[in-house]
CSV table of C-alpha atoms in Angstrom, one decimal:
chain,number,residue,atom,x,y,z
Y,1,UNK,CA,-36.4,-12.0,19.8
Y,2,UNK,CA,-32.7,-12.6,19.4
Y,3,UNK,CA,-31.7,-9.2,20.8
Y,4,UNK,CA,-34.1,-9.7,23.7
Y,5,UNK,CA,-32.7,-13.1,24.5
Y,6,UNK,CA,-29.1,-11.8,24.5
Y,7,UNK,CA,-30.1,-9.0,26.8
Y,8,UNK,CA,-31.9,-11.2,29.2
Y,9,UNK,CA,-29.1,-13.8,29.3
Y,10,UNK,CA,-26.3,-11.4,29.8
Y,11,UNK,CA,-28.0,-9.0,32.2
Y,12,UNK,CA,-29.5,-11.7,34.4
Y,13,UNK,CA,-26.2,-13.6,34.6
Y,14,UNK,CA,-24.3,-10.4,35.6
Y,15,UNK,CA,-26.9,-9.5,38.2
Y,16,UNK,CA,-26.7,-13.0,39.7
Y,17,UNK,CA,-22.9,-12.7,39.9
Y,18,UNK,CA,-23.0,-9.3,41.5
Y,19,UNK,CA,-25.5,-10.6,44.0
Y,20,UNK,CA,-23.0,-13.3,45.1
Y,21,UNK,CA,-25.0,-16.2,43.6
Y,22,UNK,CA,-22.8,-19.2,42.9
Y,23,UNK,CA,-21.8,-19.2,39.3
Y,24,UNK,CA,-23.3,-22.6,38.5
Y,25,UNK,CA,-26.7,-21.4,39.9
Y,26,UNK,CA,-26.3,-18.1,38.0
Y,27,UNK,CA,-25.7,-20.0,34.7
Y,28,UNK,CA,-28.7,-22.2,35.2
Y,29,UNK,CA,-31.1,-19.4,36.3
Y,30,UNK,CA,-30.1,-17.0,33.6
Y,31,UNK,CA,-30.4,-19.7,31.0
Y,32,UNK,CA,-33.9,-20.6,32.4
Y,33,UNK,CA,-35.0,-17.0,32.3
Y,34,UNK,CA,-33.9,-16.6,28.7
Y,35,UNK,CA,-35.6,-19.9,27.7
Y,36,UNK,CA,-38.9,-18.7,29.2
Y,37,UNK,CA,-39.3,-16.0,26.6
Y,38,UNK,CA,-38.4,-18.1,23.6
Y,39,UNK,CA,-39.3,-21.8,24.4
Y,40,UNK,CA,-42.7,-23.3,25.2
Y,41,UNK,CA,-43.0,-24.2,28.9
Y,42,UNK,CA,-43.6,-27.9,28.3
Y,43,UNK,CA,-40.6,-28.2,26.0
Y,44,UNK,CA,-38.4,-26.1,28.4
Y,45,UNK,CA,-38.9,-28.3,31.5
Y,46,UNK,CA,-38.4,-31.5,29.7
Y,47,UNK,CA,-35.4,-30.4,27.6
Y,48,UNK,CA,-33.7,-28.6,30.5
Y,49,UNK,CA,-33.6,-31.8,32.6
Y,50,UNK,CA,-32.5,-33.8,29.6
Y,51,UNK,CA,-29.6,-31.4,28.8
Y,52,UNK,CA,-28.4,-31.4,32.4
Y,53,UNK,CA,-28.2,-35.2,32.3
Y,54,UNK,CA,-26.7,-35.5,28.8
Y,55,UNK,CA,-24.0,-32.9,29.7
Y,56,UNK,CA,-22.7,-35.2,32.4
Y,57,UNK,CA,-23.4,-38.5,30.6
Y,58,UNK,CA,-19.8,-39.0,29.3
Y,59,UNK,CA,-17.3,-41.7,30.1
Y,60,UNK,CA,-14.4,-39.3,29.3
Y,61,UNK,CA,-15.7,-36.9,32.0
Y,62,UNK,CA,-14.8,-39.5,34.6
Y,63,UNK,CA,-11.2,-38.6,34.0
Y,64,UNK,CA,-11.6,-35.3,35.8
Y,65,UNK,CA,-12.5,-36.6,39.3
Y,66,UNK,CA,-9.9,-39.3,39.0
Y,67,UNK,CA,-7.1,-36.9,38.1
Y,68,UNK,CA,-8.4,-34.6,41.0
Y,69,UNK,CA,-8.1,-37.5,43.4
Y,70,UNK,CA,-4.6,-38.4,42.1
Y,71,UNK,CA,-3.5,-34.8,42.6
Y,72,UNK,CA,-4.9,-34.7,46.2
Y,73,UNK,CA,-3.1,-38.0,47.0
Y,74,UNK,CA,0.2,-36.6,45.6
Y,75,UNK,CA,-0.2,-33.5,47.6
Y,76,UNK,CA,-0.4,-35.5,50.8
Y,77,UNK,CA,1.9,-38.4,49.9
Y,78,UNK,CA,5.3,-36.7,49.8
Y,79,UNK,CA,5.5,-36.5,46.0
Y,80,UNK,CA,5.5,-32.7,45.9
Y,81,UNK,CA,8.5,-32.5,48.3
Y,82,UNK,CA,10.6,-34.8,46.1
Y,83,UNK,CA,9.8,-32.8,43.0
Y,84,UNK,CA,10.8,-29.6,44.8
Y,85,UNK,CA,14.2,-31.0,45.6
Y,86,UNK,CA,14.7,-32.0,42.0
Y,87,UNK,CA,13.6,-28.5,40.9
Y,88,UNK,CA,16.1,-26.9,43.2
Y,89,UNK,CA,18.8,-29.1,41.7
Y,90,UNK,CA,17.8,-28.0,38.1
Y,91,UNK,CA,17.6,-24.4,39.2
Y,92,UNK,CA,21.3,-24.5,39.9
Y,93,UNK,CA,23.2,-21.3,40.6
Y,94,UNK,CA,21.0,-18.8,38.7
Y,95,UNK,CA,20.2,-15.6,40.5
Y,96,UNK,CA,17.0,-16.2,42.4
Y,97,UNK,CA,17.5,-20.0,42.1
Y,98,UNK,CA,14.7,-20.8,44.6
Y,99,UNK,CA,12.2,-18.8,42.6
Y,100,UNK,CA,13.2,-20.7,39.5
Y,101,UNK,CA,12.9,-23.9,41.5
Y,102,UNK,CA,9.4,-22.9,42.4
Y,103,UNK,CA,8.5,-22.5,38.7
Y,104,UNK,CA,10.1,-25.8,37.7
Y,105,UNK,CA,8.4,-27.6,40.6
Y,106,UNK,CA,5.0,-26.3,39.5
Y,107,UNK,CA,5.7,-27.6,36.0
Y,108,UNK,CA,6.7,-31.0,37.4
Y,109,UNK,CA,3.7,-31.1,39.7
Y,110,UNK,CA,1.4,-30.0,37.0
Y,111,UNK,CA,2.6,-32.7,34.7
Y,112,UNK,CA,1.3,-35.4,37.2
Y,113,UNK,CA,-1.6,-33.6,38.9
Y,114,UNK,CA,-3.2,-31.4,36.3
Y,115,UNK,CA,-4.4,-28.9,38.8
Y,116,UNK,CA,-3.1,-25.3,39.2
Y,117,UNK,CA,-4.7,-24.9,42.6
Y,118,UNK,CA,-3.1,-28.1,43.9
Y,119,UNK,CA,0.3,-26.9,42.6
Y,120,UNK,CA,-0.2,-23.5,44.3
Y,121,UNK,CA,-0.9,-25.1,47.6
Y,122,UNK,CA,1.6,-28.0,47.5
Y,123,UNK,CA,4.6,-26.3,46.0
Y,124,UNK,CA,4.0,-22.8,47.5
Y,125,UNK,CA,3.6,-24.4,50.9
Y,126,UNK,CA,7.1,-25.9,50.6
Y,127,UNK,CA,8.9,-23.1,48.8
Y,128,UNK,CA,7.6,-20.1,50.8
Y,129,UNK,CA,9.5,-20.9,54.1
Y,130,UNK,CA,12.6,-21.8,52.2
Y,131,UNK,CA,12.6,-18.5,50.2
Y,132,UNK,CA,11.9,-16.5,53.3
Y,133,UNK,CA,14.9,-18.1,55.1
Y,134,UNK,CA,17.1,-16.9,52.1
Y,135,UNK,CA,15.8,-13.3,52.4
Y,136,UNK,CA,13.4,-13.3,49.5
Y,137,UNK,CA,10.5,-10.8,49.6
Y,138,UNK,CA,7.5,-12.9,50.5
Y,139,UNK,CA,5.3,-11.0,48.0
Y,140,UNK,CA,7.9,-11.8,45.2
Y,141,UNK,CA,7.9,-15.5,46.2
Y,142,UNK,CA,4.1,-15.6,46.2
Y,143,UNK,CA,3.9,-13.9,42.8
Y,144,UNK,CA,6.3,-16.4,41.2
Y,145,UNK,CA,4.3,-19.3,42.7
Y,146,UNK,CA,1.0,-17.9,41.6
Y,147,UNK,CA,2.1,-17.0,38.1
Y,148,UNK,CA,3.7,-20.4,37.4
Y,149,UNK,CA,0.9,-22.6,38.9
Y,150,UNK,CA,-1.3,-22.5,35.7
Y,151,UNK,CA,1.4,-24.5,33.9
Y,152,UNK,CA,-0.4,-27.4,35.4
Y,153,UNK,CA,-3.5,-26.9,33.3
Y,154,UNK,CA,-1.4,-27.1,30.1
Y,155,UNK,CA,1.2,-29.8,30.8
Y,156,UNK,CA,-0.8,-33.0,30.8
Y,157,UNK,CA,-2.8,-34.6,32.3
Y,158,UNK,CA,-5.1,-31.6,32.3
Y,159,UNK,CA,-8.7,-31.4,33.5
Y,160,UNK,CA,-9.5,-28.3,31.5
Y,161,UNK,CA,-8.2,-29.9,28.3
Y,162,UNK,CA,-10.4,-32.9,28.9
Y,163,UNK,CA,-13.3,-30.5,29.4
Y,164,UNK,CA,-12.5,-28.6,26.2
Y,165,UNK,CA,-12.5,-31.9,24.3
Y,166,UNK,CA,-16.0,-32.7,25.5
Y,167,UNK,CA,-17.4,-29.2,24.9
Y,168,UNK,CA,-15.8,-28.9,21.5
Y,169,UNK,CA,-17.5,-32.1,20.2
Y,170,UNK,CA,-14.8,-34.6,20.6
Y,171,UNK,CA,-11.4,-33.0,19.9
Y,172,UNK,CA,-8.8,-35.7,20.5
Y,173,UNK,CA,-7.7,-35.7,24.2
Y,174,UNK,CA,-4.4,-37.4,23.2
Y,175,UNK,CA,-3.7,-34.6,20.7
Y,176,UNK,CA,-4.6,-31.9,23.2
Y,177,UNK,CA,-2.4,-33.5,25.9
Y,178,UNK,CA,0.6,-33.6,23.6
Y,179,UNK,CA,-0.1,-30.1,22.3
Y,180,UNK,CA,0.1,-28.8,25.9
Y,181,UNK,CA,3.7,-29.6,26.6
Y,182,UNK,CA,5.6,-26.9,24.7
Y,183,UNK,CA,3.1,-24.1,25.5
Y,184,UNK,CA,3.2,-25.1,29.2
Y,185,UNK,CA,7.0,-24.9,29.2
Y,186,UNK,CA,6.8,-21.6,27.4
Y,187,UNK,CA,4.5,-20.3,30.1
Y,188,UNK,CA,7.0,-21.4,32.8
Y,189,UNK,CA,10.0,-19.9,31.0
Y,190,UNK,CA,8.2,-16.6,30.6
Y,191,UNK,CA,7.6,-16.5,34.4
Y,192,UNK,CA,11.3,-17.5,35.0
Y,193,UNK,CA,12.5,-14.6,32.8
Y,194,UNK,CA,10.7,-12.0,34.9
Y,195,UNK,CA,11.7,-13.7,38.1
Y,196,UNK,CA,15.4,-13.6,36.9
Y,197,UNK,CA,15.2,-9.9,36.3
Y,198,UNK,CA,13.7,-9.2,39.7
Y,199,UNK,CA,16.3,-11.5,41.3
Y,200,UNK,CA,19.2,-9.6,39.6
Y,201,UNK,CA,17.7,-6.3,40.7
Y,202,UNK,CA,17.2,-7.3,44.3
Y,203,UNK,CA,20.5,-9.2,44.5
Y,204,UNK,CA,19.1,-12.4,45.8
Y,205,UNK,CA,22.0,-14.7,46.5
Y,206,UNK,CA,22.7,-17.9,44.6
Y,207,UNK,CA,21.9,-21.3,46.1
Y,208,UNK,CA,24.8,-23.6,46.9
Y,209,UNK,CA,24.8,-26.7,44.7
Y,210,UNK,CA,24.5,-30.1,46.4
Y,211,UNK,CA,27.3,-32.6,46.2
Y,212,UNK,CA,27.4,-35.1,43.4
Y,213,UNK,CA,26.3,-37.9,45.7
Y,214,UNK,CA,23.3,-35.8,46.9
Y,215,UNK,CA,22.4,-34.8,43.4
Y,216,UNK,CA,22.2,-38.4,42.3
Y,217,UNK,CA,20.1,-39.3,45.4
Y,218,UNK,CA,17.7,-36.4,44.7
Y,219,UNK,CA,17.3,-37.4,41.1
Y,220,UNK,CA,16.8,-41.1,42.0
Y,221,UNK,CA,14.1,-40.3,44.6
Y,222,UNK,CA,12.2,-38.2,42.1
Y,223,UNK,CA,12.2,-40.8,39.3
Y,224,UNK,CA,9.2,-42.8,40.5
Y,225,UNK,CA,7.1,-39.6,40.7
Y,226,UNK,CA,8.1,-38.5,37.2
Y,227,UNK,CA,7.4,-41.9,35.8
Y,228,UNK,CA,3.8,-41.5,36.5
Y,229,UNK,CA,3.6,-38.9,33.6
Y,230,UNK,CA,5.4,-41.4,31.4
Y,231,UNK,CA,3.0,-44.2,32.3
Y,232,UNK,CA,-0.1,-42.1,31.8
Y,233,UNK,CA,0.9,-40.4,28.5
Y,234,UNK,CA,2.7,-43.4,27.1
Y,235,UNK,CA,-0.4,-45.6,27.7
Y,236,UNK,CA,-2.7,-43.1,26.0
Y,237,UNK,CA,-0.5,-42.6,23.0
Y,238,UNK,CA,0.2,-46.3,22.3
Y,239,UNK,CA,-3.5,-47.1,22.9
Y,240,UNK,CA,-3.1,-49.3,25.9
Y,241,UNK,CA,-5.8,-47.4,27.8
Y,242,UNK,CA,-8.1,-44.4,27.3
Y,243,UNK,CA,-7.6,-41.1,29.1
Y,244,UNK,CA,-10.3,-42.1,31.7
Y,245,UNK,CA,-8.6,-45.4,32.4
Y,246,UNK,CA,-5.3,-43.5,32.5
Y,247,UNK,CA,-6.7,-41.3,35.3
Y,248,UNK,CA,-7.7,-44.3,37.3
Y,249,UNK,CA,-4.2,-45.8,36.9
Y,250,UNK,CA,-2.8,-42.4,38.0
Y,251,UNK,CA,-4.8,-42.8,41.3
Y,252,UNK,CA,-3.5,-46.3,41.9
Y,253,UNK,CA,0.1,-45.3,41.0
Y,254,UNK,CA,-0.1,-42.2,43.4
Y,255,UNK,CA,-1.5,-44.4,46.2
Y,256,UNK,CA,1.3,-46.9,45.8
Y,257,UNK,CA,3.9,-44.2,45.9
Y,258,UNK,CA,2.3,-42.4,48.9
Y,259,UNK,CA,2.4,-45.6,50.9
Y,260,UNK,CA,5.9,-46.5,49.8
Y,261,UNK,CA,7.1,-43.0,50.9
Y,262,UNK,CA,5.2,-43.5,54.2
Y,263,UNK,CA,4.0,-40.0,54.3
Y,264,UNK,CA,0.3,-40.8,54.1
Y,265,UNK,CA,-1.8,-43.0,56.4
Y,266,UNK,CA,-5.0,-44.9,55.7
Y,267,UNK,CA,-6.7,-42.5,58.1
Y,268,UNK,CA,-5.9,-39.7,55.7
Y,269,UNK,CA,-7.9,-41.3,52.9
Y,270,UNK,CA,-11.5,-40.3,54.0
Y,271,UNK,CA,-10.5,-36.6,54.1
Y,272,UNK,CA,-8.8,-36.9,50.7
Y,273,UNK,CA,-11.9,-38.6,49.2
Y,274,UNK,CA,-14.1,-35.9,50.8
Y,275,UNK,CA,-12.1,-33.1,49.3
Y,276,UNK,CA,-12.1,-34.7,45.9
Y,277,UNK,CA,-15.8,-35.3,46.1
Y,278,UNK,CA,-16.5,-31.6,46.9
Y,279,UNK,CA,-14.2,-30.4,44.1
Y,280,UNK,CA,-15.4,-32.7,41.4
Y,281,UNK,CA,-19.1,-32.3,42.3
Y,282,UNK,CA,-18.8,-28.6,41.8
Y,283,UNK,CA,-17.3,-29.1,38.4
Y,284,UNK,CA,-19.9,-31.6,37.4
Y,285,UNK,CA,-22.7,-29.3,38.6
Y,286,UNK,CA,-21.2,-26.5,36.5
Y,287,UNK,CA,-21.2,-28.8,33.5
Y,288,UNK,CA,-24.9,-29.7,34.1
Y,289,UNK,CA,-25.9,-26.1,34.4
Y,290,UNK,CA,-23.9,-25.1,31.3
Y,291,UNK,CA,-25.7,-27.8,29.3
Y,292,UNK,CA,-28.9,-25.7,29.7
Y,293,UNK,CA,-27.1,-22.5,28.7
Y,294,UNK,CA,-25.5,-24.2,25.6
Y,295,UNK,CA,-28.9,-25.4,24.4
Y,296,UNK,CA,-30.6,-22.0,25.0
Y,297,UNK,CA,-27.8,-20.2,23.2
Y,298,UNK,CA,-28.0,-22.6,20.2
Y,299,UNK,CA,-31.8,-22.5,20.2
Y,300,UNK,CA,-31.9,-18.7,20.1
Y,301,UNK,CA,-29.0,-18.3,17.7
Y,302,UNK,CA,-26.8,-16.3,20.1
Y,303,UNK,CA,-23.4,-17.9,19.0
Y,304,UNK,CA,-24.1,-17.2,15.4
Y,305,UNK,CA,-25.1,-13.6,16.2
Y,306,UNK,CA,-21.9,-13.1,18.2
Y,307,UNK,CA,-19.9,-14.7,15.4
Y,308,UNK,CA,-21.5,-12.4,12.8
Y,309,UNK,CA,-20.8,-9.3,15.0
Y,310,UNK,CA,-17.1,-10.2,15.4
Y,311,UNK,CA,-16.7,-10.9,11.7
Y,312,UNK,CA,-18.5,-7.7,10.8
Y,313,UNK,CA,-15.6,-5.8,12.6
Y,314,UNK,CA,-13.0,-7.3,10.3
Y,315,UNK,CA,-12.3,-10.3,8.1
Y,316,UNK,CA,-8.6,-10.2,9.0
Y,317,UNK,CA,-7.5,-13.4,10.8
Y,318,UNK,CA,-5.0,-11.6,13.0
Y,319,UNK,CA,-7.6,-9.0,14.1
Y,320,UNK,CA,-10.2,-11.6,14.9
Y,321,UNK,CA,-7.8,-13.7,17.0
Y,322,UNK,CA,-6.8,-10.6,18.9
Y,323,UNK,CA,-10.4,-9.8,19.6
Y,324,UNK,CA,-11.1,-13.3,20.9
Y,325,UNK,CA,-8.0,-13.1,23.1
Y,326,UNK,CA,-8.9,-9.7,24.5
Y,327,UNK,CA,-12.5,-11.0,25.3
Y,328,UNK,CA,-11.2,-14.1,27.0
Y,329,UNK,CA,-8.6,-12.2,29.0
Y,330,UNK,CA,-11.3,-9.9,30.2
Y,331,UNK,CA,-13.6,-12.8,31.0
Y,332,UNK,CA,-10.9,-14.6,32.8
Y,333,UNK,CA,-10.5,-11.7,35.3
Y,334,UNK,CA,-14.0,-12.3,36.7
Y,335,UNK,CA,-15.0,-15.8,35.7
Y,336,UNK,CA,-13.3,-19.1,36.7
Y,337,UNK,CA,-11.8,-21.2,34.0
Y,338,UNK,CA,-14.3,-24.1,34.0
Y,339,UNK,CA,-17.5,-22.0,33.3
Y,340,UNK,CA,-15.6,-19.9,30.8
Y,341,UNK,CA,-14.6,-23.0,28.8
Y,342,UNK,CA,-18.2,-24.2,28.9
Y,343,UNK,CA,-19.7,-20.9,27.8
Y,344,UNK,CA,-17.2,-19.6,25.3
Y,345,UNK,CA,-16.1,-22.7,23.4
Y,346,UNK,CA,-19.4,-23.0,21.5
Y,347,UNK,CA,-19.2,-19.3,20.6
Y,348,UNK,CA,-15.5,-18.9,19.5
Y,349,UNK,CA,-14.6,-22.4,18.2
Y,350,UNK,CA,-16.8,-22.1,15.0
Y,351,UNK,CA,-15.2,-18.7,14.3
Y,352,UNK,CA,-11.7,-20.1,14.8
Y,353,UNK,CA,-12.3,-23.2,12.6
Y,354,UNK,CA,-13.8,-20.9,10.0
Y,355,UNK,CA,-10.5,-19.0,9.9
Y,356,UNK,CA,-8.7,-22.3,9.3
Y,357,UNK,CA,-7.5,-22.8,12.9
Y,358,UNK,CA,-7.0,-26.3,14.1
Y,359,UNK,CA,-9.4,-27.1,17.0
Y,360,UNK,CA,-6.4,-28.4,19.0
Y,361,UNK,CA,-4.5,-25.2,18.5
Y,362,UNK,CA,-7.6,-23.2,19.5
Y,363,UNK,CA,-8.0,-25.3,22.6
Y,364,UNK,CA,-4.5,-24.7,23.8
Y,365,UNK,CA,-4.8,-20.9,23.1
Y,366,UNK,CA,-8.0,-20.8,25.0
Y,367,UNK,CA,-6.8,-22.7,28.1
Y,368,UNK,CA,-3.5,-20.7,28.1
Y,369,UNK,CA,-5.5,-17.5,27.9
Y,370,UNK,CA,-8.0,-18.4,30.7
Y,371,UNK,CA,-5.1,-19.8,32.8
Y,372,UNK,CA,-3.8,-16.3,32.9
Y,373,UNK,CA,-7.1,-15.3,34.5
Y,374,UNK,CA,-6.2,-17.6,37.5
Y,375,UNK,CA,-3.5,-15.2,38.5
Y,376,UNK,CA,-5.4,-11.9,38.1
Y,377,UNK,CA,-7.9,-10.2,40.4
Y,378,UNK,CA,-10.7,-10.1,41.2
Y,379,UNK,CA,-11.5,-13.8,40.8
Y,380,UNK,CA,-8.1,-15.4,40.2
Y,381,UNK,CA,-8.2,-18.6,42.2
Y,382,UNK,CA,-4.5,-19.1,42.2
Y,383,UNK,CA,-4.0,-15.5,43.3
Y,384,UNK,CA,-6.2,-15.9,46.5
Y,385,UNK,CA,-4.8,-19.4,47.4
Y,386,UNK,CA,-1.2,-18.3,46.7
Y,387,UNK,CA,-1.5,-15.2,48.9
Y,388,UNK,CA,-3.0,-17.3,51.7
Y,389,UNK,CA,-0.2,-19.9,51.4
Y,390,UNK,CA,2.5,-17.2,51.2
Y,391,UNK,CA,0.9,-15.2,54.0
Y,392,UNK,CA,0.9,-11.9,52.0
Y,393,UNK,CA,-1.8,-9.5,50.9
Y,394,UNK,CA,-3.1,-9.2,47.4
Y,395,UNK,CA,-2.1,-5.6,47.4
Y,396,UNK,CA,1.6,-6.4,47.9
Y,397,UNK,CA,1.6,-9.2,45.4
Y,398,UNK,CA,-0.2,-7.1,42.7
Y,399,UNK,CA,2.9,-5.0,42.2
Y,400,UNK,CA,4.8,-8.1,40.9
Y,401,UNK,CA,1.8,-9.8,39.3
Y,402,UNK,CA,1.5,-7.0,36.7
Y,403,UNK,CA,4.9,-7.7,35.3
Y,404,UNK,CA,4.3,-11.5,35.2
Y,405,UNK,CA,1.0,-10.8,33.5
Y,406,UNK,CA,2.7,-8.9,30.7
Y,407,UNK,CA,5.2,-11.7,30.2
Y,408,UNK,CA,2.3,-14.3,30.1
Y,409,UNK,CA,0.4,-12.2,27.5
Y,410,UNK,CA,3.5,-12.0,25.3
Y,411,UNK,CA,3.8,-15.8,25.5
Y,412,UNK,CA,0.0,-16.1,24.7
Y,413,UNK,CA,0.6,-14.0,21.5
Y,414,UNK,CA,3.4,-16.4,20.5
Y,415,UNK,CA,1.1,-19.4,21.1
Y,416,UNK,CA,-1.7,-17.8,19.2
Y,417,UNK,CA,0.2,-16.8,16.0
Y,418,UNK,CA,2.6,-19.7,15.7
Y,419,UNK,CA,0.4,-22.8,15.5
Y,420,UNK,CA,3.3,-25.2,15.2
Y,421,UNK,CA,4.3,-24.6,18.8
Y,422,UNK,CA,1.1,-26.4,19.8
Y,423,UNK,CA,0.8,-28.8,16.8
Y,424,UNK,CA,4.4,-30.0,16.5
Y,425,UNK,CA,4.3,-32.7,19.1
Y,426,UNK,CA,0.8,-34.1,18.3
Y,427,UNK,CA,1.9,-34.5,14.7
Y,428,UNK,CA,5.2,-36.3,15.3
Y,429,UNK,CA,3.6,-38.6,17.8
Y,430,UNK,CA,0.7,-39.5,15.5
Y,431,UNK,CA,-1.9,-38.0,17.9
Y,432,UNK,CA,-2.9,-35.5,15.3
Y,433,UNK,CA,-3.2,-36.5,11.6
């Protein structure tokens, strides 16, 4: 029965994907088909509906649409442009300074929006014309933007980290947020290292530095935007508000800034709300459908079977972690991050904790890994959006993406096998005991 359930679940899910069925529908239908052969019909119908509802019945889950809304407001409200100017200032006179500014701006924007897609659009839309004016290869510029955009899912606030917290059974969101800072910076630095080598090879000229007065003005203009991250994380750490309440505060803060900057009108709000509604509803529907899959997998014993299969290959901690990373890297090439977190967390987390791995460390490793999938074909969301923003083809960008992919995988190995990179900040701030 177990083998039959695994075959039905996997084969039906793959068939649905190949037929172009939306992934949330594919998850629900393949789970339902698997349940039919192992669960009584009257139990199945009742429990499936119950699992859909219970999967979304979470106060912490409200943080995801709120942070999405805050990111959309920032994108429209002039916050991104001020962060780009500050990033250009930090980039200084390094070869390929505009490319480095793109990476830094994505890290800044990620720290206050929590969305890699939003960063790809907002920062890429500003940087692409500037880099083209300076003679940068548009494919190179797009590759840098695409490869650095996933820093936004590690540097808090982060929707995927909130999602992991819920799926993992309540891993501390505050600890996950603090754990994301250093790995997110490492991700950005690894992209900058490759961008630097290409810039040296291509001889991209160095940006002129602004005057001291202009530098002070640029820094001063960016402070209100950067302070949002301080307010959100500071409030969570000292216990003034929960992550969900912090997300709501982020919306109010971004609205105030947008109107102060006078780059957003009241008439823009309906479109912003509609975009957020569409994005967040798709995530919530995925969570509902994955609730059925999680129950079916637990009922049929699929996670335990996969765990036993992996452990039968080797009992070496390094080998097992490598296997999990390879599987997740492969999954990330054809599955979006959200369903991958929902499906594979219940499978791999027990294995990781059985090896003595802290759930916070595993969560960072998993999100980092699946974030790499955002930049790789055939499903990489940042890849497609970044190519559209940069007005280049995927074929041209792919030549650069391969090198950035290698750098990101090297950084992933560092995050995987040096736990303190992820756990240092949560420990010293008291978020992890």
